[in-house]
């Protein structure tokens, strides 16, 4: 078995039943028989227990927001609305979905560069908080509010002068399209207040997909210090400070889970010694993949098994059009294997090396590169784990006329 590439760690909570992977007690073959293949399967139980773990670890007064771009599937979103304190959206389309899912406007905040006037108008009319990303966006929001006779709820997104160390995706520190540079914040807050709009506070998001508690703790401390510094400069206390998030999940060999207990303890002590100007501030974390990523799997059926120059390929009916991230084409520098398994041979030992490829006409459509798996045949079902975030909605479903995968939420 030469040239083997390891797969990432299979998340906790996925067990076999009669030799098959079962999600919420339902076996893979039955899921595919009832709902089709390829199929995204999400688990309510998994979502709820993740939130509970997080709440148990974090300071009681801290709010938890869900960044819905990680998984906007309506039943998942509705379930999350019932569990979290806020929904973070990044488009007018997500605004519509969040309201339809039952999120109260007061609990919605809208970030993202390039908000169109019609999106700003819809957000102001709905009464959601807009995280303002630039001075000109600030002017546009204030102008729309004035024209409509409405009072916009505006927070200022700050481009922090630091980044989240070890994060897979940096969204602060240096020149960025997100938020305003620190030097611009005070004058824009003054502008918001002078215009009679409702200044809500700050949104400070430094990065994504970090696994090291130390780095997250350091960033949170820097974020609170920056909020205090800006509040002093402005001369007013922010009602709300969104501390960002950035908690990652293990995708690759060697990755380990974020130690939320350690982060929670550190945050408890940080929030217990706040500078006076932040004493009445409500703090929030906004998380996407950490909340939903491990609560979903992608099931796809093997439709061909072939050899080429001594290597074995399992060709499945799904692919990168549903699993762009697992194929390594969604912001990864070096392609590595997501956790995967043969769902219908779940109790068998690995005894061969195979590449699991999708059905698209491109060599990029690789779900598992030379991984050790138990022998599988046509009709067996492959499972890709960590499919609950940035799967269905972050993949090019229309590529090659394939269309989207079905999604289901199990209890
Ligand atoms: C994408 C995004 C998130 C969610 O990131 P995750 O890595 O999924 O936790 C949170 N906040 C903002 C502003 C984002 O753009």
PDB file of N, CA, C and O and ligand atoms in Angstrom, residues 67 69-70 88 111 157 171 203 205 208-209 246-247 286-290 390, ligand 1:
ATOM      1  N   UNK A  67     -23.468  32.317  12.447  1.00  0.00           N
ATOM      2  CA  UNK A  67     -23.202  32.905  11.125  1.00  0.00           C
ATOM      3  C   UNK A  67     -23.810  31.957  10.095  1.00  0.00           C
ATOM      4  O   UNK A  67     -23.239  30.915   9.768  1.00  0.00           O
ATOM      5  N   UNK A  69     -24.185  31.713   7.001  1.00  0.00           N
ATOM      6  CA  UNK A  69     -23.622  31.318   5.706  1.00  0.00           C
ATOM      7  C   UNK A  69     -22.996  29.926   5.770  1.00  0.00           C
ATOM      8  O   UNK A  69     -22.868  29.257   4.759  1.00  0.00           O
ATOM      9  N   UNK A  70     -22.650  29.473   6.979  1.00  0.00           N
ATOM     10  CA  UNK A  70     -22.074  28.132   7.113  1.00  0.00           C
ATOM     11  C   UNK A  70     -23.077  27.045   6.744  1.00  0.00           C
ATOM     12  O   UNK A  70     -22.698  25.992   6.223  1.00  0.00           O
ATOM     13  N   UNK A  88     -26.244  35.914  12.324  1.00  0.00           N
ATOM     14  CA  UNK A  88     -25.444  36.828  11.514  1.00  0.00           C
ATOM     15  C   UNK A  88     -25.630  36.485  10.051  1.00  0.00           C
ATOM     16  O   UNK A  88     -25.440  35.346   9.636  1.00  0.00           O
ATOM     17  N   UNK A 111     -23.507  41.706   8.176  1.00  0.00           N
ATOM     18  CA  UNK A 111     -22.147  42.129   7.835  1.00  0.00           C
ATOM     19  C   UNK A 111     -21.877  41.833   6.362  1.00  0.00           C
ATOM     20  O   UNK A 111     -22.707  41.253   5.676  1.00  0.00           O
ATOM     21  N   UNK A 157     -18.108  47.880  11.792  1.00  0.00           N
ATOM     22  CA  UNK A 157     -17.167  46.767  11.712  1.00  0.00           C
ATOM     23  C   UNK A 157     -15.762  47.342  11.619  1.00  0.00           C
ATOM     24  O   UNK A 157     -15.475  48.179  10.766  1.00  0.00           O
ATOM     25  N   UNK A 171      -9.046  37.508   8.510  1.00  0.00           N
ATOM     26  CA  UNK A 171      -9.997  38.532   8.081  1.00  0.00           C
ATOM     27  C   UNK A 171      -9.743  39.848   8.798  1.00  0.00           C
ATOM     28  O   UNK A 171     -10.610  40.694   8.894  1.00  0.00           O
ATOM     29  N   UNK A 203     -18.253  45.542  15.616  1.00  0.00           N
ATOM     30  CA  UNK A 203     -18.119  44.176  15.125  1.00  0.00           C
ATOM     31  C   UNK A 203     -16.656  43.989  14.759  1.00  0.00           C
ATOM     32  O   UNK A 203     -16.128  44.737  13.930  1.00  0.00           O
ATOM     33  N   UNK A 205     -13.999  41.070  13.736  1.00  0.00           N
ATOM     34  CA  UNK A 205     -13.844  39.653  13.349  1.00  0.00           C
ATOM     35  C   UNK A 205     -12.456  39.462  12.755  1.00  0.00           C
ATOM     36  O   UNK A 205     -12.152  39.990  11.695  1.00  0.00           O
ATOM     37  N   UNK A 208     -10.804  33.012  10.966  1.00  0.00           N
ATOM     38  CA  UNK A 208     -11.663  31.839  10.903  1.00  0.00           C
ATOM     39  C   UNK A 208     -10.830  30.561  11.011  1.00  0.00           C
ATOM     40  O   UNK A 208      -9.643  30.578  10.708  1.00  0.00           O
ATOM     41  N   UNK A 209     -11.497  29.466  11.376  1.00  0.00           N
ATOM     42  CA  UNK A 209     -10.865  28.128  11.382  1.00  0.00           C
ATOM     43  C   UNK A 209      -9.553  28.108  12.174  1.00  0.00           C
ATOM     44  O   UNK A 209      -8.500  27.708  11.684  1.00  0.00           O
ATOM     45  N   UNK A 246     -14.234  32.410  14.998  1.00  0.00           N
ATOM     46  CA  UNK A 246     -13.028  31.785  14.474  1.00  0.00           C
ATOM     47  C   UNK A 246     -12.748  30.391  14.990  1.00  0.00           C
ATOM     48  O   UNK A 246     -11.737  29.801  14.630  1.00  0.00           O
ATOM     49  N   UNK A 247     -13.648  29.844  15.847  1.00  0.00           N
ATOM     50  CA  UNK A 247     -13.411  28.474  16.337  1.00  0.00           C
ATOM     51  C   UNK A 247     -13.504  27.521  15.145  1.00  0.00           C
ATOM     52  O   UNK A 247     -14.502  27.511  14.430  1.00  0.00           O
ATOM     53  N   UNK A 286     -19.583  35.075  17.289  1.00  0.00           N
ATOM     54  CA  UNK A 286     -20.321  34.628  16.103  1.00  0.00           C
ATOM     55  C   UNK A 286     -19.573  33.466  15.481  1.00  0.00           C
ATOM     56  O   UNK A 286     -18.395  33.566  15.154  1.00  0.00           O
ATOM     57  N   UNK A 287     -20.278  32.362  15.381  1.00  0.00           N
ATOM     58  CA  UNK A 287     -19.637  31.130  14.932  1.00  0.00           C
ATOM     59  C   UNK A 287     -20.449  30.477  13.829  1.00  0.00           C
ATOM     60  O   UNK A 287     -21.683  30.496  13.861  1.00  0.00           O
ATOM     61  N   UNK A 288     -19.752  29.918  12.880  1.00  0.00           N
ATOM     62  CA  UNK A 288     -20.408  29.192  11.808  1.00  0.00           C
ATOM     63  C   UNK A 288     -20.039  27.723  11.886  1.00  0.00           C
ATOM     64  O   UNK A 288     -20.736  26.907  12.483  1.00  0.00           O
ATOM     65  N   UNK A 289     -18.885  27.410  11.319  1.00  0.00           N
ATOM     66  CA  UNK A 289     -18.544  25.986  11.168  1.00  0.00           C
ATOM     67  C   UNK A 289     -18.452  25.236  12.491  1.00  0.00           C
ATOM     68  O   UNK A 289     -18.778  24.048  12.550  1.00  0.00           O
ATOM     69  N   UNK A 290     -18.007  25.907  13.549  1.00  0.00           N
ATOM     70  CA  UNK A 290     -17.899  25.196  14.824  1.00  0.00           C
ATOM     71  C   UNK A 290     -19.264  24.670  15.276  1.00  0.00           C
ATOM     72  O   UNK A 290     -19.364  23.591  15.861  1.00  0.00           O
ATOM     73  N   UNK A 390     -20.407  24.908   4.979  1.00  0.00           N
ATOM     74  CA  UNK A 390     -19.777  25.232   3.691  1.00  0.00           C
ATOM     75  C   UNK A 390     -19.780  24.025   2.746  1.00  0.00           C
ATOM     76  O   UNK A 390     -18.812  23.772   2.036  1.00  0.00           O
TER      77      UNK A 390
HETATM   78  C1  LIG B   1     -17.820  33.650   7.573  1.00  0.00           C
HETATM   79  C2  LIG B   1     -17.995  34.481   8.763  1.00  0.00           C
HETATM   80  C3  LIG B   1     -18.237  33.886  10.008  1.00  0.00           C
HETATM   81  C4  LIG B   1     -18.266  32.412  10.205  1.00  0.00           C
HETATM   82  O1  LIG B   1     -17.005  31.836  10.067  1.00  0.00           O
HETATM   83  P1  LIG B   1     -16.761  30.332  10.533  1.00  0.00           P
HETATM   84  O2  LIG B   1     -15.390  30.021  10.144  1.00  0.00           O
HETATM   85  O3  LIG B   1     -17.773  29.501   9.808  1.00  0.00           O
HETATM   86  O4  LIG B   1     -17.007  30.283  11.997  1.00  0.00           O
HETATM   87  C5  LIG B   1     -18.447  34.713  11.076  1.00  0.00           C
HETATM   88  N1  LIG B   1     -18.424  36.053  10.949  1.00  0.00           N
HETATM   89  C6  LIG B   1     -18.175  36.652   9.773  1.00  0.00           C
HETATM   90  C7  LIG B   1     -18.143  38.125   9.695  1.00  0.00           C
HETATM   91  C8  LIG B   1     -17.946  35.904   8.654  1.00  0.00           C
HETATM   92  O5  LIG B   1     -17.688  36.495   7.487  1.00  0.00           O
END
